[in-house]
GROMACS .gro file of C-alpha atoms in nm:
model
  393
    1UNK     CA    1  12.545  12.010  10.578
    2UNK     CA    2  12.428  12.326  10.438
    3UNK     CA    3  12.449  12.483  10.082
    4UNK     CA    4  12.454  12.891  10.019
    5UNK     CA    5  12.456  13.045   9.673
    6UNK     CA    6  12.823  12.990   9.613
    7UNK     CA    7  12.906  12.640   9.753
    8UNK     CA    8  12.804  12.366   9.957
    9UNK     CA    9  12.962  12.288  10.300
   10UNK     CA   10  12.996  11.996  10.509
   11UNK     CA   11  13.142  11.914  10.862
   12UNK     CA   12  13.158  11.597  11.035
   13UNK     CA   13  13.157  11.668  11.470
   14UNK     CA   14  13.249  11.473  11.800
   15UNK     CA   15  13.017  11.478  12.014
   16UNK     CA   16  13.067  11.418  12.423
   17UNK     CA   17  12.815  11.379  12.664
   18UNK     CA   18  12.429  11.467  12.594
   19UNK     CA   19  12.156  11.801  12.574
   20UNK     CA   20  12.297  12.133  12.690
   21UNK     CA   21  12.586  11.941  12.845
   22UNK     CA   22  12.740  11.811  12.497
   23UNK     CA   23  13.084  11.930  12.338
   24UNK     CA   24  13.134  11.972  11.969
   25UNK     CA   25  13.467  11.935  11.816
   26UNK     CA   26  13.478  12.016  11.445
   27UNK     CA   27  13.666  11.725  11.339
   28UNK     CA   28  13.681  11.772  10.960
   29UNK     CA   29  13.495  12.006  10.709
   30UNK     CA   30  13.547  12.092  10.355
   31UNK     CA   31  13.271  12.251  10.079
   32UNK     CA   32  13.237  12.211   9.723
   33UNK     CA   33  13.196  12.521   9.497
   34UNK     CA   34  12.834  12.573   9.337
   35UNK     CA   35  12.863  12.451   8.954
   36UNK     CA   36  12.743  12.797   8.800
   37UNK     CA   37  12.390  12.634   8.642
   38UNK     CA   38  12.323  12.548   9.002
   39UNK     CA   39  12.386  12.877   9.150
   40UNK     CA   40  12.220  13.026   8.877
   41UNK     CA   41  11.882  12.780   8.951
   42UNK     CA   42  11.960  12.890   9.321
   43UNK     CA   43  11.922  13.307   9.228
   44UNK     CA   44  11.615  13.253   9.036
   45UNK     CA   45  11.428  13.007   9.256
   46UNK     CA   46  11.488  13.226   9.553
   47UNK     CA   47  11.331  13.548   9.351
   48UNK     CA   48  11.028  13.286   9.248
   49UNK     CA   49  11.007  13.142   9.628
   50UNK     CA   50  10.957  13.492   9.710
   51UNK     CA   51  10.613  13.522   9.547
   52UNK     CA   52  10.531  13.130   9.545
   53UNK     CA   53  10.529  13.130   9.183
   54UNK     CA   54  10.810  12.848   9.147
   55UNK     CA   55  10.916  12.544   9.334
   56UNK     CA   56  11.254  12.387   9.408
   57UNK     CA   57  11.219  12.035   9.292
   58UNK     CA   58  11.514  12.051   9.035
   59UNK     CA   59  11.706  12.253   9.236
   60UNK     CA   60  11.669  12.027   9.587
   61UNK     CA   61  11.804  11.717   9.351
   62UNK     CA   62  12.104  11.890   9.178
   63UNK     CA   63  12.221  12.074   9.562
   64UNK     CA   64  12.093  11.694   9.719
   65UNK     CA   65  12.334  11.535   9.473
   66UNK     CA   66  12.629  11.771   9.569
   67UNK     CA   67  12.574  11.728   9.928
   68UNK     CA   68  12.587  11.327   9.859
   69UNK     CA   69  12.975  11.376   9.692
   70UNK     CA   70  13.050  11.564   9.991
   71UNK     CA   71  12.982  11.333  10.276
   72UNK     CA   72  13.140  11.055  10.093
   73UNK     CA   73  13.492  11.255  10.081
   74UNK     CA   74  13.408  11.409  10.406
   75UNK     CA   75  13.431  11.054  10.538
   76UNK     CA   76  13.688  10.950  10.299
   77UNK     CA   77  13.900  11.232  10.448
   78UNK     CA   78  13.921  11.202  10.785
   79UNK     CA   79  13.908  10.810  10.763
   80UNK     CA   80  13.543  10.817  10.949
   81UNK     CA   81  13.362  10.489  10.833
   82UNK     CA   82  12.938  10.557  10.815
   83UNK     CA   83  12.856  10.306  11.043
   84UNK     CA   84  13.030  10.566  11.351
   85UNK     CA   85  12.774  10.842  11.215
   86UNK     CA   86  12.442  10.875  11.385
   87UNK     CA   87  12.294  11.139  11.111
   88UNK     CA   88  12.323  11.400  10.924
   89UNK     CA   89  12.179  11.784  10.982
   90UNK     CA   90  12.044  11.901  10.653
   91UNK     CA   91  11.978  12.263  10.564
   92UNK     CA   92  11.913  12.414  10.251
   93UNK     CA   93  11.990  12.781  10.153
   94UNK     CA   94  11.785  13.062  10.302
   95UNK     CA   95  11.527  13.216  10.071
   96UNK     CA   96  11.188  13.298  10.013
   97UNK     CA   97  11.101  13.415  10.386
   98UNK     CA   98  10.835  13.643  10.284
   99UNK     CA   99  10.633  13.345  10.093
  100UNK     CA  100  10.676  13.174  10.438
  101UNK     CA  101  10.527  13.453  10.578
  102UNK     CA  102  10.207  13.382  10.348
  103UNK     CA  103  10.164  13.075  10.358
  104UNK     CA  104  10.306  12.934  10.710
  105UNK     CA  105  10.534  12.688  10.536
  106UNK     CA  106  10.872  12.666  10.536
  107UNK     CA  107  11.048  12.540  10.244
  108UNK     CA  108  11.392  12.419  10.201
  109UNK     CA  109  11.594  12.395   9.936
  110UNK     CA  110  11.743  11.979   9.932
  111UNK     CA  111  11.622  11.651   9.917
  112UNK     CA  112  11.661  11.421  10.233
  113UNK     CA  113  11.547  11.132  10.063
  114UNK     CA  114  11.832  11.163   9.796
  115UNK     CA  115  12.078  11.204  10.076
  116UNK     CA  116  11.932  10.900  10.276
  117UNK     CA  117  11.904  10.642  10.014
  118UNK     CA  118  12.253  10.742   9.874
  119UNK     CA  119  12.458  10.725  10.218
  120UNK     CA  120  12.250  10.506  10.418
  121UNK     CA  121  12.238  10.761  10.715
  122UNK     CA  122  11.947  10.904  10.878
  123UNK     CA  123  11.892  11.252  10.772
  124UNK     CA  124  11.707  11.553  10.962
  125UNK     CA  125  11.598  11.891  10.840
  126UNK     CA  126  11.330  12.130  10.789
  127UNK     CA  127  11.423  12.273  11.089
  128UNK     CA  128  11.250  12.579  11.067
  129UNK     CA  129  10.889  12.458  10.980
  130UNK     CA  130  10.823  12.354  11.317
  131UNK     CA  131  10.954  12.661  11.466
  132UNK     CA  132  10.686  12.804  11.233
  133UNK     CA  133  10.399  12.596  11.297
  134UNK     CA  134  10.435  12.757  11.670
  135UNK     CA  135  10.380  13.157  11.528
  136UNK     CA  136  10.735  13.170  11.536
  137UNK     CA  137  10.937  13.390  11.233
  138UNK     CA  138  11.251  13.120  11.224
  139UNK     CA  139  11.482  13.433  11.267
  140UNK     CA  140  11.708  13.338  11.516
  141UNK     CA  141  11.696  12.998  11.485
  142UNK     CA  142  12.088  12.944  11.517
  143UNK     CA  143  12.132  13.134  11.821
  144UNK     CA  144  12.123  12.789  12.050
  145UNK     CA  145  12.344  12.584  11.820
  146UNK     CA  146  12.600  12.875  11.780
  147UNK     CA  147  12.613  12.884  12.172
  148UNK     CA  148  12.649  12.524  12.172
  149UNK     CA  149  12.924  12.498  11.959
  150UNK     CA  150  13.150  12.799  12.064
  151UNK     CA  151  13.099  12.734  12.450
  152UNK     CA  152  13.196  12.469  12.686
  153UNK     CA  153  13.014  12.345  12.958
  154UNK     CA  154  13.222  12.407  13.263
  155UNK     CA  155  13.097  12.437  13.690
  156UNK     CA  156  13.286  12.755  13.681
  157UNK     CA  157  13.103  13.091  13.797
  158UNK     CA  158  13.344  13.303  13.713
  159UNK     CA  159  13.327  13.182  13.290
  160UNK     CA  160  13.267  13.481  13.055
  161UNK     CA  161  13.026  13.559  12.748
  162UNK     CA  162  13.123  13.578  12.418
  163UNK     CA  163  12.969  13.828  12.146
  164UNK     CA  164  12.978  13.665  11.757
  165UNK     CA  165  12.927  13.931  11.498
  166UNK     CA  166  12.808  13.683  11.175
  167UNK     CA  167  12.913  13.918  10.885
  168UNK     CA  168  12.774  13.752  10.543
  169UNK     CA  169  12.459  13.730  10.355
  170UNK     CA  170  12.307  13.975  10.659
  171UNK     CA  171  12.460  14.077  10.970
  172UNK     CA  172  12.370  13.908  11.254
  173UNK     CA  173  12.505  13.963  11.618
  174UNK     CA  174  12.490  13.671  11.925
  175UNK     CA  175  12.538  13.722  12.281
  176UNK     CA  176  12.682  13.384  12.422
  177UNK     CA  177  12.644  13.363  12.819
  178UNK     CA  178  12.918  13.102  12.952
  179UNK     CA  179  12.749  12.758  12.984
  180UNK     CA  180  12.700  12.569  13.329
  181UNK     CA  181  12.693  12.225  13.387
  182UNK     CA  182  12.292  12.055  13.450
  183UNK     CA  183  12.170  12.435  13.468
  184UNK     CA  184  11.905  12.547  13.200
  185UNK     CA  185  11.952  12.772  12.903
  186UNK     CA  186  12.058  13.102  13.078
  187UNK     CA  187  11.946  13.459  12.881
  188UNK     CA  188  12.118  13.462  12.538
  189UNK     CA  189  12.046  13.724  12.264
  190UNK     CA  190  12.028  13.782  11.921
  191UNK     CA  191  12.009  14.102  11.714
  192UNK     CA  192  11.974  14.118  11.347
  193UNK     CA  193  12.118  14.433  11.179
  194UNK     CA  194  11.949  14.379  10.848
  195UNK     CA  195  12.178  14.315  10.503
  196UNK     CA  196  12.507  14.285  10.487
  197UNK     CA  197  12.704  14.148  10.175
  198UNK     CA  198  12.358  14.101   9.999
  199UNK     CA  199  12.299  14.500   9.967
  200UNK     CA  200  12.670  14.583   9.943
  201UNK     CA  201  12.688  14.353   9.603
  202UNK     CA  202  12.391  14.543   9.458
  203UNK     CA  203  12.521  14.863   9.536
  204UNK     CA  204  12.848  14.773   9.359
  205UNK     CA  205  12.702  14.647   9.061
  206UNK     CA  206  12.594  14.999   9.026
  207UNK     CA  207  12.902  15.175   9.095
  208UNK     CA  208  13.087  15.484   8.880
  209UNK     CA  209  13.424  15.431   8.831
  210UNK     CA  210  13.543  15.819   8.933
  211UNK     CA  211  13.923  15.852   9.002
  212UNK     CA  212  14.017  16.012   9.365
  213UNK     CA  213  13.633  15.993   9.500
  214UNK     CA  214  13.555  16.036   9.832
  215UNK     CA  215  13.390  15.813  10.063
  216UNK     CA  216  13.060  15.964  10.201
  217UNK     CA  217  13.035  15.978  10.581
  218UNK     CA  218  12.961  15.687  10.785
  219UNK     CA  219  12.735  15.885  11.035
  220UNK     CA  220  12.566  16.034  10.734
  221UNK     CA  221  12.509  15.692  10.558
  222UNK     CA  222  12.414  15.575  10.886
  223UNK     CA  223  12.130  15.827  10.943
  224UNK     CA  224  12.021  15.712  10.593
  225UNK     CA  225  12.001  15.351  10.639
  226UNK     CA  226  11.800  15.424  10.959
  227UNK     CA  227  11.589  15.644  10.785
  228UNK     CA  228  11.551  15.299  10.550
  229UNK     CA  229  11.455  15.099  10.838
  230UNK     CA  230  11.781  14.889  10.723
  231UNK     CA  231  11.689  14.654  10.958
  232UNK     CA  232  11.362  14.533  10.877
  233UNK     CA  233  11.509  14.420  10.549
  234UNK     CA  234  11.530  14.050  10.468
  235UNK     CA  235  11.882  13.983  10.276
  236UNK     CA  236  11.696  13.707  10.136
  237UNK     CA  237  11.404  13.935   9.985
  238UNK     CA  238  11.505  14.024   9.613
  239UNK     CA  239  11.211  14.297   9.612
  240UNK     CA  240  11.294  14.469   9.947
  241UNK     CA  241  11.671  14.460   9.858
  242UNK     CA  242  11.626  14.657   9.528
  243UNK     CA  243  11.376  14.889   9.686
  244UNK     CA  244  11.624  14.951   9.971
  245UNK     CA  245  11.890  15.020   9.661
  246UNK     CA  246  11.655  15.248   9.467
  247UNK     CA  247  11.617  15.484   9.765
  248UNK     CA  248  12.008  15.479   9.872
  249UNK     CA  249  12.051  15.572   9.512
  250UNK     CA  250  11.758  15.850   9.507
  251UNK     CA  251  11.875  16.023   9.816
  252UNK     CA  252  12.260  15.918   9.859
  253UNK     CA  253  12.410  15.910   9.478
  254UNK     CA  254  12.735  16.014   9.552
  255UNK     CA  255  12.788  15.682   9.767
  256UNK     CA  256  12.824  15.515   9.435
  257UNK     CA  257  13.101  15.685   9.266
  258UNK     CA  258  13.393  15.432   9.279
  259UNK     CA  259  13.355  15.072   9.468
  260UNK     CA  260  13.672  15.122   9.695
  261UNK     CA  261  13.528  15.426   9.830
  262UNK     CA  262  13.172  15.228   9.873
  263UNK     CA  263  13.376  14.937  10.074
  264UNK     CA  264  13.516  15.192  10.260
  265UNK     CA  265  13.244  15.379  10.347
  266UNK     CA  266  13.004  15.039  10.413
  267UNK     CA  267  13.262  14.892  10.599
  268UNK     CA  268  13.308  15.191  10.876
  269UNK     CA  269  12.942  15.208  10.854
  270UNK     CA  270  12.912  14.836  10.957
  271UNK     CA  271  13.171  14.869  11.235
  272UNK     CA  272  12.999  15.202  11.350
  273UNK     CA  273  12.656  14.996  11.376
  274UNK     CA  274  12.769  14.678  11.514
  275UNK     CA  275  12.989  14.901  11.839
  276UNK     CA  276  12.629  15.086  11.843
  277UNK     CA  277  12.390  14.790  11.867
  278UNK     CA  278  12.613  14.548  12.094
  279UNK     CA  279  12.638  14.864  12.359
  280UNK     CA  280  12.229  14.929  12.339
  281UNK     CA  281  12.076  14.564  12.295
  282UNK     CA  282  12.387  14.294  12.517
  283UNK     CA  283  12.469  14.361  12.840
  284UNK     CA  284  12.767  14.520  12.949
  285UNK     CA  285  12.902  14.301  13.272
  286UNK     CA  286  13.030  14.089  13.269
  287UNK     CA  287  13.325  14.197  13.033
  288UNK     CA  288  13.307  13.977  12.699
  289UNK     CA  289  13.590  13.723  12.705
  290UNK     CA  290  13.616  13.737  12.342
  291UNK     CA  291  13.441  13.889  11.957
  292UNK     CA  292  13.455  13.610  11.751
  293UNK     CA  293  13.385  13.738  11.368
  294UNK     CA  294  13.218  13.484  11.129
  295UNK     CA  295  13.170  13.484  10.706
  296UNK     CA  296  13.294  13.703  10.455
  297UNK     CA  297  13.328  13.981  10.684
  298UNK     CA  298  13.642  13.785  10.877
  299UNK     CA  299  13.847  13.775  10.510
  300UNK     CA  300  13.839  14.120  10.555
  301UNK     CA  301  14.105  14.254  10.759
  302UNK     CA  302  14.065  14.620  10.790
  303UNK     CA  303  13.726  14.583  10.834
  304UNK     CA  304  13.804  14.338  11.155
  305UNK     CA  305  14.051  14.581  11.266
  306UNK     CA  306  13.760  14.830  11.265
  307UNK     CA  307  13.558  14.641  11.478
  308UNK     CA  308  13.860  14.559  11.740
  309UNK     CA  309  13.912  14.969  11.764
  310UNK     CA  310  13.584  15.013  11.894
  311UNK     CA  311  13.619  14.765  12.133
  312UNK     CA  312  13.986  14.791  12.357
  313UNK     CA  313  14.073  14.549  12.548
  314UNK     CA  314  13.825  14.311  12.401
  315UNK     CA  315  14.027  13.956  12.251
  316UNK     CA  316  13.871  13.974  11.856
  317UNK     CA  317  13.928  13.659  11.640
  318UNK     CA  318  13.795  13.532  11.314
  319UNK     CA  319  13.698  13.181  11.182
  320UNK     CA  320  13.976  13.235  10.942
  321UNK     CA  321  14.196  13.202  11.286
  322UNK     CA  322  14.042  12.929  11.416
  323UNK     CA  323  14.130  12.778  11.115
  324UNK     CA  324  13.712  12.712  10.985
  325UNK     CA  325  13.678  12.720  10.613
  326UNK     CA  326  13.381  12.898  10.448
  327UNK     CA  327  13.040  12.796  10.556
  328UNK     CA  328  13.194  12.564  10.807
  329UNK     CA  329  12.993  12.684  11.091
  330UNK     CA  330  12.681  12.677  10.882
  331UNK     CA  331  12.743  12.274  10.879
  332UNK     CA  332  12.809  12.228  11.213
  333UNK     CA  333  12.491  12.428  11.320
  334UNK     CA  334  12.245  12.189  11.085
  335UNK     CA  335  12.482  11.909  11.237
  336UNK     CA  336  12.413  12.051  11.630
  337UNK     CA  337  12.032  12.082  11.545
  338UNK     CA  338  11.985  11.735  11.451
  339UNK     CA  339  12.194  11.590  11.734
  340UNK     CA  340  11.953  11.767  11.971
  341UNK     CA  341  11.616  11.625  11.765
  342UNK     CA  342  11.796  11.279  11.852
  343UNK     CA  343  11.853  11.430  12.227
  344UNK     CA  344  11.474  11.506  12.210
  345UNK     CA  345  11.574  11.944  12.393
  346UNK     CA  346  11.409  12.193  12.233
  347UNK     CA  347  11.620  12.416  11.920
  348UNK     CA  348  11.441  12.698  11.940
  349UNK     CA  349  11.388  12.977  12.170
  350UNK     CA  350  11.061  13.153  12.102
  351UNK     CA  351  11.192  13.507  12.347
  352UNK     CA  352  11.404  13.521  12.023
  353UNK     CA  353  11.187  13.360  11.764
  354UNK     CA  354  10.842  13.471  11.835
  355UNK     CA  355  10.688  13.083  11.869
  356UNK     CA  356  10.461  13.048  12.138
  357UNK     CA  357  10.651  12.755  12.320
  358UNK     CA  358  10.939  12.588  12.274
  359UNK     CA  359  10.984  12.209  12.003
  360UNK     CA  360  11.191  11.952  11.940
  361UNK     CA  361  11.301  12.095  11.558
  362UNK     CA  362  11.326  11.865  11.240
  363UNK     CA  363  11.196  11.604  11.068
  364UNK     CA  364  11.339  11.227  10.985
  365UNK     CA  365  11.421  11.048  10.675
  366UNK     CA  366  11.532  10.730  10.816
  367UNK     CA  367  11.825  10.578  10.691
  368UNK     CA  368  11.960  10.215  10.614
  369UNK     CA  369  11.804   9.976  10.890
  370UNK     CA  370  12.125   9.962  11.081
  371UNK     CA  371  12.164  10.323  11.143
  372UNK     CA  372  11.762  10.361  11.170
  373UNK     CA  373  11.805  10.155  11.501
  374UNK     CA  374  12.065  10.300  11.647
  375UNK     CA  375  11.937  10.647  11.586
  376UNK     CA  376  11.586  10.524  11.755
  377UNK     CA  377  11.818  10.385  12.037
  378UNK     CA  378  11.968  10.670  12.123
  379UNK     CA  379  11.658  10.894  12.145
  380UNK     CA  380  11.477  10.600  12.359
  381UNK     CA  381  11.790  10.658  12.553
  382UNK     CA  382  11.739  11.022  12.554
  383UNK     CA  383  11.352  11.010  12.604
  384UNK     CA  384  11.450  10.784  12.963
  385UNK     CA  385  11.629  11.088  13.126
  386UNK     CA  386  11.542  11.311  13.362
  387UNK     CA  387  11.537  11.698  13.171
  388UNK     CA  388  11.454  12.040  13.361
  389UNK     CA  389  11.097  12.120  13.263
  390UNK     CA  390  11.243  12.435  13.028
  391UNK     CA  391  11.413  12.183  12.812
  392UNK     CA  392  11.135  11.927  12.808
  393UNK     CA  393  10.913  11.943  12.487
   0.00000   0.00000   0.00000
C-alpha cells in the first residue's frame, strides 16, 4: 500500500517461489481518492517535514485509516479471505528528504499499528530508515522491487533488458537486466533526472494566458535547466522547487506565456532529456526488449509518442496498457519490499543508494497471533536456506 498527495493505492500480489527467484502477479489493485482536508494536511506537513518544524501524527491516522477501507475492499474484491495474506508493505508519501538529511531519520507518513490492529495482518514499513542508518540517501530504493516485478526469472541467456522511464512526481529512469535463475543480482541502474510533474505544476500556476504564443525551444530550455542543476533538485523539497521556479522565471519569462505552449515545450524537453540520459548513463547492448512508461507521464499520449520517436525500433508501452491503475506499481513495490524482509535478501543496493553494505529493509508490526506465526514461519523457513553471500545480510 502506498498513499501520494492525490489518493491512496493498494494491490494485493501472487507470489511463486522465493528471493530473487519469486514471480509477482498483480492480482487486484484499486486506490481511493485523497478527501481534500487530507491532501491538504499532506501539502503542509511535507513543507513542515522539510524544516522539522511539524510532525505527522494526525496525518499518519487519517492516511492509516484510508489505507484500512482499502484492504478490506481490496479483499472484498477479488474474493481473497485475510487468512491467505502473509502481510502487508506499507509506505507513506515521499516528503521531507532534506530533514532526513539532518537528522538521519526517516519518517513516514502512516500508522502500522492502525493498519495491524484493524486487519489483523502483519504490517512492514519504514523501509527507508534502515537504508539510512547505513549512510545511504534512500534514492533509489525501488530500483530492486521494480526489477522484480517487471522481470521473470527464466535460464535463458539470450533474455533482454528493459528501460522504465517513471514520469510523475520526478522523473526517474531504471535499467532492468533480464533475470537468471539462482544467479545474483546482475548490474542494474538507476538515474534520477530531477522534477517532473512537481515543477511543471508550479510553473503553470504562473502561466499568462497569451493567444497564439510560442513554445520556447527545447534545446534552449534544456541548456537552462542544466544551467539549474535540474537534477540535484528534490521534487519533494518545497524550498528548492520554488527557487528552481524563481530562476526559470528570472532568466526564461517567455516560457510562461500560455500553459499549452509550456506542456509543449516541457514535454519535448523531457523526451529530449530522457533519449539523452538513457544513451550516456545505460548501456547500449544488448538492444532493450522494451520502454515501459510509468505515472502521469503514460496518460499522456503525445508525450509517449515523443519518447518512442527517439527510440525506433524500440517496443514502448505504458501502465495504462498493461492495464495498471494509478499508483498501482507504487503498491506492489511496498508489497515486493516486505515479501523480501519475510525472505530475509537484502532491498537495497548501496552502488545505487550510497549505504555502505547491503540490509534486510523494514520494520514489523505484528499482526493477529495467527498470521504473526505464520509470518515467523516463513522467515524461519527462509533463514534455513542456503543464499549467495551478495544476498545474505
Amino acid at each position: 500500500m502506498t498513499p501520494c498527495l492525490r489518493f491512496v493505492s493498494a494491490a494485493i500480489l501472487k507470489v511463486d517461489s522465493r528471493g530473487l527467484n519469486a514471480c509477482f502477479d498483480v492480482i487486484h489493485q484499486l486506490n481511493v481518492r485523497t478527501p481534500p482536508d487530507v491532501r491538504a494536511m499532506l501539502e503542509q506537513g511535507g513543507a513542515g517535514l522539510t524544516t522539522g518544524t511539524q510532525l505527522p501524527g494526525m496525518v499518519s491516522r487519517l492516511v492509516s485509516e484510508l489505507q484500512v477501507v482499502n484492504v478490506e475492499r481490496l479483499l472484498n474484491s477479488c474474493g481473497v479471505s485475510a487468512e491467505k495474506v502473509t502481510a502487508i508493505g506499507q509506505r507513506g508519501p515521499v516528503c521531507g528528504r532534506e530533514f532526513w538529511k539532518q537528522t538521519g531519520s526517516a519518517i513516514s507518513i502512516g500508522d502500522p499499528a492502525i493498519l495491524a490492529e484493524s486487519t489483523g495482518l502483519t504490517v512492514m514499513d519504514h523501509f527507508e530508515q534502515r537504508d539510512i542508518a547505513k549512510g545511504g540517501n534512500a534514492h533509489g530504493l525501488d530500483v530492486l522491487p521494480m526489477w522484480l516485478l517487471l522481470t521473470k526469472a527464466v535460464d535463458s541467456i539470450s533474455a533482454r533488458p528493459k528501460v522504465v522511464i517513471r514520469l510523475d512526481h520526478s522523473i526517474e529512469l531504471f535499467y532492468l537486466p533480464a533475470r537468471r535463475k539462482n544467479r545474483p543480482i546482475p548490474a542494474i541502474a538507476y538515474r534520477s533526472l530531477g522534477p517532473g510533474f512537481a515543477l511543471l505544476q508550479s510553473l503553470q500556476s504562473l502561466c499568462e494566458q497569451r493567444p497564439n504564443a510560442s513554445a520556447v525551444s527545447p534545446h534552449t530550455l534544456a541548456d537552462l535547466m542544466q544551467k539549474l542543476q535540474i537534477e540535484q533538485v528534490l521534487a519533494d523539497s518545497p524550498h528548492q522547487i520554488q527557487t528552481a521556479v524563481e530562476s526559470i522565471l528570472a532568466e526564461m519569462p517567455e516560457l510562461l506565456a500560455s500553459s499549452v505552449a509550456l506542456n509543449q515545450t516541457m514535454e519535448s524537453y523531457w523526451a529530449d532529456s530522457i533519449h539523452q540520459a538513457i544513451a550516456e548513463h545505460f548501456p547500449s547492448s544488448p538492444e532493450f526488449a522494451e520502454i515501459i512508461v510509468l505515472g502521469r507521464g503514460a496518460r499522456r499520449e503525445k508525450l509517449v509518442q515523443q519518447i518512442a520517436d527517439r527510440f525506433p525500433g524500440v517496443p514502448v508501452t505504458t501502465d495504462v496498457k498493461r492495464g495498471w491503475i494509478s499508483g498501482a506499481v507504487g503498491a506492489s513495490m511496498a508489497a515486493i519490499l516486505a515479501t523480501l524482509h519475510v525472505d530475509q535478501v537484502s532491498g537495497n543496493l548501496p552502488d545505487l543508494t550510497g549505504a555502505s553494505a547491503a540490509r534486510v529493509l523494514g520494520r514489523i508490526t505484528p499482526g493477529n497471533p495467527g498470521n504473526w506465526r505464520g509470518v515467523l514461519a516463513q522467515m524461519e523457513l527462509a533463514a534455513r536456506q542456503t543464499m549467495p553471500l551478495r544476498e545474505a545480510i
